[in-house]
Amino acid sequence: MPAKRRRALSLMERMYGLDIDQVTRDMAELRRQMKTLKANREDLRERLTRERNVTSREAQPYVASFVDAVTRQMRRLEHKMLELEPELIKHETRLRDLYQQQKIYESVRLKDLRDEQAARQKREQGELEELTLLRWNR
């Protein structure tokens, strides 16, 4: 019976491990998206500072519309980043919960294994004592 229980606990550990792997992949994807958005935002900031320094009178109306367009694009990127933040936090919380659950099953399985080993050693010790007594009485 304990071996059957340990197999079931081990199965639950593996299932939580698979869930952990999936959440980890989802988090990595979200982090990759955040990194891309931040890089795009920084590129836009650099372009904005470079292009703002145009001094010719003919280019000034175009520069103003360019600055406006870049500013709008940066706001969109920041809005998208703000949308991703709660998802990332949700995944981190889920990952923490999954690790806790997996650890519970692992702890119970290992305790069960230790208890069985202790019981086996106790049985073997009892058998050895019995054999010793039988030999002594001969």
mmCIF file with all atom_site columns, N, CA and C in Angstrom, residues 41-95:
data_model
loop_
_atom_site.group_PDB
_atom_site.id
_atom_site.type_symbol
_atom_site.label_atom_id
_atom_site.label_alt_id
_atom_site.label_comp_id
_atom_site.label_asym_id
_atom_site.label_entity_id
_atom_site.label_seq_id
_atom_site.pdbx_PDB_ins_code
_atom_site.Cartn_x
_atom_site.Cartn_y
_atom_site.Cartn_z
_atom_site.occupancy
_atom_site.B_iso_or_equiv
_atom_site.pdbx_formal_charge
_atom_site.auth_seq_id
_atom_site.auth_comp_id
_atom_site.auth_asym_id
_atom_site.auth_atom_id
_atom_site.pdbx_PDB_model_num
ATOM 1   N N  . ARG A 1 41 ? 10.579 51.255 -27.183 1.00 0.00 ? 41 ARG A N  1
ATOM 2   C CA . ARG A 1 41 ? 10.386 52.558 -26.563 1.00 0.00 ? 41 ARG A CA 1
ATOM 3   C C  . ARG A 1 41 ? 11.703 53.339 -26.502 1.00 0.00 ? 41 ARG A C  1
ATOM 4   N N  . GLU A 1 42 ? 12.769 52.662 -26.138 1.00 0.00 ? 42 GLU A N  1
ATOM 5   C CA . GLU A 1 42 ? 14.077 53.330 -26.072 1.00 0.00 ? 42 GLU A CA 1
ATOM 6   C C  . GLU A 1 42 ? 14.547 53.771 -27.465 1.00 0.00 ? 42 GLU A C  1
ATOM 7   N N  . ASP A 1 43 ? 14.293 52.927 -28.470 1.00 0.00 ? 43 ASP A N  1
ATOM 8   C CA . ASP A 1 43 ? 14.636 53.318 -29.841 1.00 0.00 ? 43 ASP A CA 1
ATOM 9   C C  . ASP A 1 43 ? 13.878 54.573 -30.264 1.00 0.00 ? 43 ASP A C  1
ATOM 10  N N  . LEU A 1 44 ? 12.593 54.611 -29.929 1.00 0.00 ? 44 LEU A N  1
ATOM 11  C CA . LEU A 1 44 ? 11.792 55.792 -30.263 1.00 0.00 ? 44 LEU A CA 1
ATOM 12  C C  . LEU A 1 44 ? 12.309 57.037 -29.541 1.00 0.00 ? 44 LEU A C  1
ATOM 13  N N  . ARG A 1 45 ? 12.695 56.875 -28.281 1.00 0.00 ? 45 ARG A N  1
ATOM 14  C CA . ARG A 1 45 ? 13.247 58.025 -27.538 1.00 0.00 ? 45 ARG A CA 1
ATOM 15  C C  . ARG A 1 45 ? 14.527 58.538 -28.176 1.00 0.00 ? 45 ARG A C  1
ATOM 16  N N  . GLU A 1 46 ? 15.377 57.613 -28.583 1.00 0.00 ? 46 GLU A N  1
ATOM 17  C CA . GLU A 1 46 ? 16.626 58.017 -29.234 1.00 0.00 ? 46 GLU A CA 1
ATOM 18  C C  . GLU A 1 46 ? 16.353 58.737 -30.550 1.00 0.00 ? 46 GLU A C  1
ATOM 19  N N  . ARG A 1 47 ? 15.434 58.190 -31.349 1.00 0.00 ? 47 ARG A N  1
ATOM 20  C CA . ARG A 1 47 ? 15.083 58.840 -32.616 1.00 0.00 ? 47 ARG A CA 1
ATOM 21  C C  . ARG A 1 47 ? 14.496 60.218 -32.367 1.00 0.00 ? 47 ARG A C  1
ATOM 22  N N  . LEU A 1 48 ? 13.677 60.310 -31.339 1.00 0.00 ? 48 LEU A N  1
ATOM 23  C CA . LEU A 1 48 ? 13.045 61.585 -31.019 1.00 0.00 ? 48 LEU A CA 1
ATOM 24  C C  . LEU A 1 48 ? 14.098 62.636 -30.657 1.00 0.00 ? 48 LEU A C  1
ATOM 25  N N  . THR A 1 49 ? 15.063 62.263 -29.845 1.00 0.00 ? 49 THR A N  1
ATOM 26  C CA . THR A 1 49 ? 16.092 63.244 -29.475 1.00 0.00 ? 49 THR A CA 1
ATOM 27  C C  . THR A 1 49 ? 16.969 63.604 -30.671 1.00 0.00 ? 49 THR A C  1
ATOM 28  N N  . ARG A 1 50 ? 17.239 62.642 -31.544 1.00 0.00 ? 50 ARG A N  1
ATOM 29  C CA . ARG A 1 50 ? 18.037 62.932 -32.737 1.00 0.00 ? 50 ARG A CA 1
ATOM 30  C C  . ARG A 1 50 ? 17.296 63.830 -33.712 1.00 0.00 ? 50 ARG A C  1
ATOM 31  N N  . GLU A 1 51 ? 16.045 63.503 -33.984 1.00 0.00 ? 51 GLU A N  1
ATOM 32  C CA . GLU A 1 51 ? 15.277 64.208 -35.012 1.00 0.00 ? 51 GLU A CA 1
ATOM 33  C C  . GLU A 1 51 ? 14.778 65.577 -34.546 1.00 0.00 ? 51 GLU A C  1
ATOM 34  N N  . ARG A 1 52 ? 14.686 65.782 -33.258 1.00 0.00 ? 52 ARG A N  1
ATOM 35  C CA . ARG A 1 52 ? 14.226 67.074 -32.751 1.00 0.00 ? 52 ARG A CA 1
ATOM 36  C C  . ARG A 1 52 ? 15.209 68.203 -33.053 1.00 0.00 ? 52 ARG A C  1
ATOM 37  N N  . ASN A 1 53 ? 16.435 67.859 -33.246 1.00 0.00 ? 53 ASN A N  1
ATOM 38  C CA . ASN A 1 53 ? 17.479 68.868 -33.421 1.00 0.00 ? 53 ASN A CA 1
ATOM 39  C C  . ASN A 1 53 ? 17.596 69.405 -34.847 1.00 0.00 ? 53 ASN A C  1
ATOM 40  N N  . VAL A 1 54 ? 16.608 69.176 -35.668 1.00 0.00 ? 54 VAL A N  1
ATOM 41  C CA . VAL A 1 54 ? 16.626 69.696 -37.034 1.00 0.00 ? 54 VAL A CA 1
ATOM 42  C C  . VAL A 1 54 ? 16.399 71.205 -36.957 1.00 0.00 ? 54 VAL A C  1
ATOM 43  N N  . THR A 1 55 ? 17.247 71.967 -37.643 1.00 0.00 ? 55 THR A N  1
ATOM 44  C CA . THR A 1 55 ? 17.174 73.437 -37.531 1.00 0.00 ? 55 THR A CA 1
ATOM 45  C C  . THR A 1 55 ? 16.606 74.113 -38.772 1.00 0.00 ? 55 THR A C  1
ATOM 46  N N  . SER A 1 56 ? 16.419 73.399 -39.862 1.00 0.00 ? 56 SER A N  1
ATOM 47  C CA . SER A 1 56 ? 15.917 74.076 -41.070 1.00 0.00 ? 56 SER A CA 1
ATOM 48  C C  . SER A 1 56 ? 14.444 74.431 -40.919 1.00 0.00 ? 56 SER A C  1
ATOM 49  N N  . ARG A 1 57 ? 14.056 75.564 -41.447 1.00 0.00 ? 57 ARG A N  1
ATOM 50  C CA . ARG A 1 57 ? 12.680 76.058 -41.333 1.00 0.00 ? 57 ARG A CA 1
ATOM 51  C C  . ARG A 1 57 ? 11.709 75.183 -42.122 1.00 0.00 ? 57 ARG A C  1
ATOM 52  N N  . GLU A 1 58 ? 12.180 74.630 -43.218 1.00 0.00 ? 58 GLU A N  1
ATOM 53  C CA . GLU A 1 58 ? 11.287 73.816 -44.046 1.00 0.00 ? 58 GLU A CA 1
ATOM 54  C C  . GLU A 1 58 ? 10.892 72.512 -43.350 1.00 0.00 ? 58 GLU A C  1
ATOM 55  N N  . ALA A 1 59 ? 11.779 71.994 -42.531 1.00 0.00 ? 59 ALA A N  1
ATOM 56  C CA . ALA A 1 59 ? 11.524 70.707 -41.882 1.00 0.00 ? 59 ALA A CA 1
ATOM 57  C C  . ALA A 1 59 ? 10.740 70.842 -40.579 1.00 0.00 ? 59 ALA A C  1
ATOM 58  N N  . GLN A 1 60 ? 10.605 72.046 -40.057 1.00 0.00 ? 60 GLN A N  1
ATOM 59  C CA . GLN A 1 60 ? 9.972  72.225 -38.742 1.00 0.00 ? 60 GLN A CA 1
ATOM 60  C C  . GLN A 1 60 ? 8.534  71.697 -38.682 1.00 0.00 ? 60 GLN A C  1
ATOM 61  N N  . PRO A 1 61 ? 7.664  71.925 -39.683 1.00 0.00 ? 61 PRO A N  1
ATOM 62  C CA . PRO A 1 61 ? 6.309  71.360 -39.584 1.00 0.00 ? 61 PRO A CA 1
ATOM 63  C C  . PRO A 1 61 ? 6.328  69.829 -39.572 1.00 0.00 ? 61 PRO A C  1
ATOM 64  N N  . TYR A 1 62 ? 7.246  69.251 -40.331 1.00 0.00 ? 62 TYR A N  1
ATOM 65  C CA . TYR A 1 62 ? 7.357  67.793 -40.368 1.00 0.00 ? 62 TYR A CA 1
ATOM 66  C C  . TYR A 1 62 ? 7.896  67.252 -39.046 1.00 0.00 ? 62 TYR A C  1
ATOM 67  N N  . VAL A 1 63 ? 8.804  67.978 -38.457 1.00 0.00 ? 63 VAL A N  1
ATOM 68  C CA . VAL A 1 63 ? 9.374  67.561 -37.175 1.00 0.00 ? 63 VAL A CA 1
ATOM 69  C C  . VAL A 1 63 ? 8.284  67.566 -36.099 1.00 0.00 ? 63 VAL A C  1
ATOM 70  N N  . ALA A 1 64 ? 7.429  68.581 -36.128 1.00 0.00 ? 64 ALA A N  1
ATOM 71  C CA . ALA A 1 64 ? 6.353  68.660 -35.135 1.00 0.00 ? 64 ALA A CA 1
ATOM 72  C C  . ALA A 1 64 ? 5.413  67.464 -35.260 1.00 0.00 ? 64 ALA A C  1
ATOM 73  N N  . SER A 1 65 ? 5.029  67.120 -36.499 1.00 0.00 ? 65 SER A N  1
ATOM 74  C CA . SER A 1 65 ? 4.137  65.963 -36.665 1.00 0.00 ? 65 SER A CA 1
ATOM 75  C C  . SER A 1 65 ? 4.868  64.664 -36.321 1.00 0.00 ? 65 SER A C  1
ATOM 76  N N  . PHE A 1 66 ? 6.178  64.615 -36.619 1.00 0.00 ? 66 PHE A N  1
ATOM 77  C CA . PHE A 1 66 ? 6.978  63.442 -36.264 1.00 0.00 ? 66 PHE A CA 1
ATOM 78  C C  . PHE A 1 66 ? 7.023  63.281 -34.746 1.00 0.00 ? 66 PHE A C  1
ATOM 79  N N  . VAL A 1 67 ? 7.263  64.371 -34.034 1.00 0.00 ? 67 VAL A N  1
ATOM 80  C CA . VAL A 1 67 ? 7.318  64.326 -32.564 1.00 0.00 ? 67 VAL A CA 1
ATOM 81  C C  . VAL A 1 67 ? 5.979  63.867 -32.015 1.00 0.00 ? 67 VAL A C  1
ATOM 82  N N  . ASP A 1 68 ? 4.898  64.362 -32.580 1.00 0.00 ? 68 ASP A N  1
ATOM 83  C CA . ASP A 1 68 ? 3.560  63.967 -32.132 1.00 0.00 ? 68 ASP A CA 1
ATOM 84  C C  . ASP A 1 68 ? 3.327  62.472 -32.369 1.00 0.00 ? 68 ASP A C  1
ATOM 85  N N  . ALA A 1 69 ? 3.697  61.997 -33.560 1.00 0.00 ? 69 ALA A N  1
ATOM 86  C CA . ALA A 1 69 ? 3.505  60.580 -33.882 1.00 0.00 ? 69 ALA A CA 1
ATOM 87  C C  . ALA A 1 69 ? 4.346  59.688 -32.969 1.00 0.00 ? 69 ALA A C  1
ATOM 88  N N  . VAL A 1 70 ? 5.588  60.076 -32.750 1.00 0.00 ? 70 VAL A N  1
ATOM 89  C CA . VAL A 1 70 ? 6.462  59.273 -31.887 1.00 0.00 ? 70 VAL A CA 1
ATOM 90  C C  . VAL A 1 70 ? 5.940  59.271 -30.458 1.00 0.00 ? 70 VAL A C  1
ATOM 91  N N  . THR A 1 71 ? 5.444  60.384 -30.001 1.00 0.00 ? 71 THR A N  1
ATOM 92  C CA . THR A 1 71 ? 4.905  60.475 -28.648 1.00 0.00 ? 71 THR A CA 1
ATOM 93  C C  . THR A 1 71 ? 3.689  59.558 -28.491 1.00 0.00 ? 71 THR A C  1
ATOM 94  N N  . ARG A 1 72 ? 2.819  59.563 -29.495 1.00 0.00 ? 72 ARG A N  1
ATOM 95  C CA . ARG A 1 72 ? 1.652  58.661 -29.459 1.00 0.00 ? 72 ARG A CA 1
ATOM 96  C C  . ARG A 1 72 ? 2.086  57.200 -29.454 1.00 0.00 ? 72 ARG A C  1
ATOM 97  N N  . GLN A 1 73 ? 3.062  56.865 -30.280 1.00 0.00 ? 73 GLN A N  1
ATOM 98  C CA . GLN A 1 73 ? 3.557  55.493 -30.340 1.00 0.00 ? 73 GLN A CA 1
ATOM 99  C C  . GLN A 1 73 ? 4.176  55.075 -28.996 1.00 0.00 ? 73 GLN A C  1
ATOM 100 N N  . MET A 1 74 ? 4.914  55.974 -28.373 1.00 0.00 ? 74 MET A N  1
ATOM 101 C CA . MET A 1 74 ? 5.500  55.665 -27.069 1.00 0.00 ? 74 MET A CA 1
ATOM 102 C C  . MET A 1 74 ? 4.418  55.445 -26.015 1.00 0.00 ? 74 MET A C  1
ATOM 103 N N  . ARG A 1 75 ? 3.359  56.229 -26.081 1.00 0.00 ? 75 ARG A N  1
ATOM 104 C CA . ARG A 1 75 ? 2.240  56.037 -25.144 1.00 0.00 ? 75 ARG A CA 1
ATOM 105 C C  . ARG A 1 75 ? 1.587  54.674 -25.351 1.00 0.00 ? 75 ARG A C  1
ATOM 106 N N  . ARG A 1 76 ? 1.420  54.278 -26.629 1.00 0.00 ? 76 ARG A N  1
ATOM 107 C CA . ARG A 1 76 ? 0.839  52.958 -26.911 1.00 0.00 ? 76 ARG A CA 1
ATOM 108 C C  . ARG A 1 76 ? 1.721  51.847 -26.339 1.00 0.00 ? 76 ARG A C  1
ATOM 109 N N  . LEU A 1 77 ? 3.028  51.990 -26.524 1.00 0.00 ? 77 LEU A N  1
ATOM 110 C CA . LEU A 1 77 ? 3.950  50.981 -25.987 1.00 0.00 ? 77 LEU A CA 1
ATOM 111 C C  . LEU A 1 77 ? 3.879  50.915 -24.465 1.00 0.00 ? 77 LEU A C  1
ATOM 112 N N  . GLU A 1 78 ? 3.842  52.072 -23.825 1.00 0.00 ? 78 GLU A N  1
ATOM 113 C CA . GLU A 1 78 ? 3.759  52.102 -22.366 1.00 0.00 ? 78 GLU A CA 1
ATOM 114 C C  . GLU A 1 78 ? 2.431  51.530 -21.877 1.00 0.00 ? 78 GLU A C  1
ATOM 115 N N  . HIS A 1 79 ? 1.358  51.792 -22.609 1.00 0.00 ? 79 HIS A N  1
ATOM 116 C CA . HIS A 1 79 ? 0.051  51.232 -22.257 1.00 0.00 ? 79 HIS A CA 1
ATOM 117 C C  . HIS A 1 79 ? 0.089  49.705 -22.359 1.00 0.00 ? 79 HIS A C  1
ATOM 118 N N  . LYS A 1 80 ? 0.692  49.199 -23.419 1.00 0.00 ? 80 LYS A N  1
ATOM 119 C CA . LYS A 1 80 ? 0.813  47.744 -23.584 1.00 0.00 ? 80 LYS A CA 1
ATOM 120 C C  . LYS A 1 80 ? 1.649  47.149 -22.452 1.00 0.00 ? 80 LYS A C  1
ATOM 121 N N  . MET A 1 81 ? 2.719  47.841 -22.060 1.00 0.00 ? 81 MET A N  1
ATOM 122 C CA . MET A 1 81 ? 3.553  47.362 -20.963 1.00 0.00 ? 81 MET A CA 1
ATOM 123 C C  . MET A 1 81 ? 2.763  47.328 -19.655 1.00 0.00 ? 81 MET A C  1
ATOM 124 N N  . LEU A 1 82 ? 1.920  48.332 -19.450 1.00 0.00 ? 82 LEU A N  1
ATOM 125 C CA . LEU A 1 82 ? 1.085  48.356 -18.251 1.00 0.00 ? 82 LEU A CA 1
ATOM 126 C C  . LEU A 1 82 ? 0.060  47.229 -18.261 1.00 0.00 ? 82 LEU A C  1
ATOM 127 N N  . GLU A 1 83 ? -0.398 46.837 -19.442 1.00 0.00 ? 83 GLU A N  1
ATOM 128 C CA . GLU A 1 83 ? -1.336 45.713 -19.553 1.00 0.00 ? 83 GLU A CA 1
ATOM 129 C C  . GLU A 1 83 ? -0.646 44.394 -19.225 1.00 0.00 ? 83 GLU A C  1
ATOM 130 N N  . LEU A 1 84 ? 0.625  44.272 -19.580 1.00 0.00 ? 84 LEU A N  1
ATOM 131 C CA . LEU A 1 84 ? 1.353  43.027 -19.348 1.00 0.00 ? 84 LEU A CA 1
ATOM 132 C C  . LEU A 1 84 ? 1.771  42.839 -17.888 1.00 0.00 ? 84 LEU A C  1
ATOM 133 N N  . GLU A 1 85 ? 1.956  43.930 -17.159 1.00 0.00 ? 85 GLU A N  1
ATOM 134 C CA . GLU A 1 85 ? 2.403  43.850 -15.761 1.00 0.00 ? 85 GLU A CA 1
ATOM 135 C C  . GLU A 1 85 ? 1.496  42.969 -14.895 1.00 0.00 ? 85 GLU A C  1
ATOM 136 N N  . PRO A 1 86 ? 0.160  43.188 -14.889 1.00 0.00 ? 86 PRO A N  1
ATOM 137 C CA . PRO A 1 86 ? -0.694 42.338 -14.040 1.00 0.00 ? 86 PRO A CA 1
ATOM 138 C C  . PRO A 1 86 ? -0.647 40.864 -14.449 1.00 0.00 ? 86 PRO A C  1
ATOM 139 N N  . GLU A 1 87 ? -0.524 40.599 -15.735 1.00 0.00 ? 87 GLU A N  1
ATOM 140 C CA . GLU A 1 87 ? -0.421 39.212 -16.183 1.00 0.00 ? 87 GLU A CA 1
ATOM 141 C C  . GLU A 1 87 ? 0.845  38.568 -15.639 1.00 0.00 ? 87 GLU A C  1
ATOM 142 N N  . LEU A 1 88 ? 1.924  39.307 -15.671 1.00 0.00 ? 88 LEU A N  1
ATOM 143 C CA . LEU A 1 88 ? 3.197  38.801 -15.156 1.00 0.00 ? 88 LEU A CA 1
ATOM 144 C C  . LEU A 1 88 ? 3.091  38.535 -13.654 1.00 0.00 ? 88 LEU A C  1
ATOM 145 N N  . ILE A 1 89 ? 2.469  39.435 -12.937 1.00 0.00 ? 89 ILE A N  1
ATOM 146 C CA . ILE A 1 89 ? 2.279  39.242 -11.490 1.00 0.00 ? 89 ILE A CA 1
ATOM 147 C C  . ILE A 1 89 ? 1.398  38.027 -11.222 1.00 0.00 ? 89 ILE A C  1
ATOM 148 N N  . LYS A 1 90 ? 0.356  37.854 -12.042 1.00 0.00 ? 90 LYS A N  1
ATOM 149 C CA . LYS A 1 90 ? -0.538 36.704 -11.892 1.00 0.00 ? 90 LYS A CA 1
ATOM 150 C C  . LYS A 1 90 ? 0.229  35.398 -12.108 1.00 0.00 ? 90 LYS A C  1
ATOM 151 N N  . HIS A 1 91 ? 1.086  35.372 -13.121 1.00 0.00 ? 91 HIS A N  1
ATOM 152 C CA . HIS A 1 91 ? 1.882  34.174 -13.386 1.00 0.00 ? 91 HIS A CA 1
ATOM 153 C C  . HIS A 1 91 ? 2.875  33.902 -12.250 1.00 0.00 ? 91 HIS A C  1
ATOM 154 N N  . GLU A 1 92 ? 3.468  34.958 -11.704 1.00 0.00 ? 92 GLU A N  1
ATOM 155 C CA . GLU A 1 92 ? 4.410  34.775 -10.589 1.00 0.00 ? 92 GLU A CA 1
ATOM 156 C C  . GLU A 1 92 ? 3.697  34.187 -9.376  1.00 0.00 ? 92 GLU A C  1
ATOM 157 N N  . THR A 1 93 ? 2.486  34.673 -9.094  1.00 0.00 ? 93 THR A N  1
ATOM 158 C CA . THR A 1 93 ? 1.708  34.151 -7.974  1.00 0.00 ? 93 THR A CA 1
ATOM 159 C C  . THR A 1 93 ? 1.340  32.692 -8.214  1.00 0.00 ? 93 THR A C  1
ATOM 160 N N  . ARG A 1 94 ? 0.909  32.399 -9.419  1.00 0.00 ? 94 ARG A N  1
ATOM 161 C CA . ARG A 1 94 ? 0.552  31.006 -9.772  1.00 0.00 ? 94 ARG A CA 1
ATOM 162 C C  . ARG A 1 94 ? 1.760  30.094 -9.643  1.00 0.00 ? 94 ARG A C  1
ATOM 163 N N  . LEU A 1 95 ? 2.903  30.557 -10.095 1.00 0.00 ? 95 LEU A N  1
ATOM 164 C CA . LEU A 1 95 ? 4.124  29.757 -10.017 1.00 0.00 ? 95 LEU A CA 1
ATOM 165 C C  . LEU A 1 95 ? 4.492  29.477 -8.560  1.00 0.00 ? 95 LEU A C  1
#
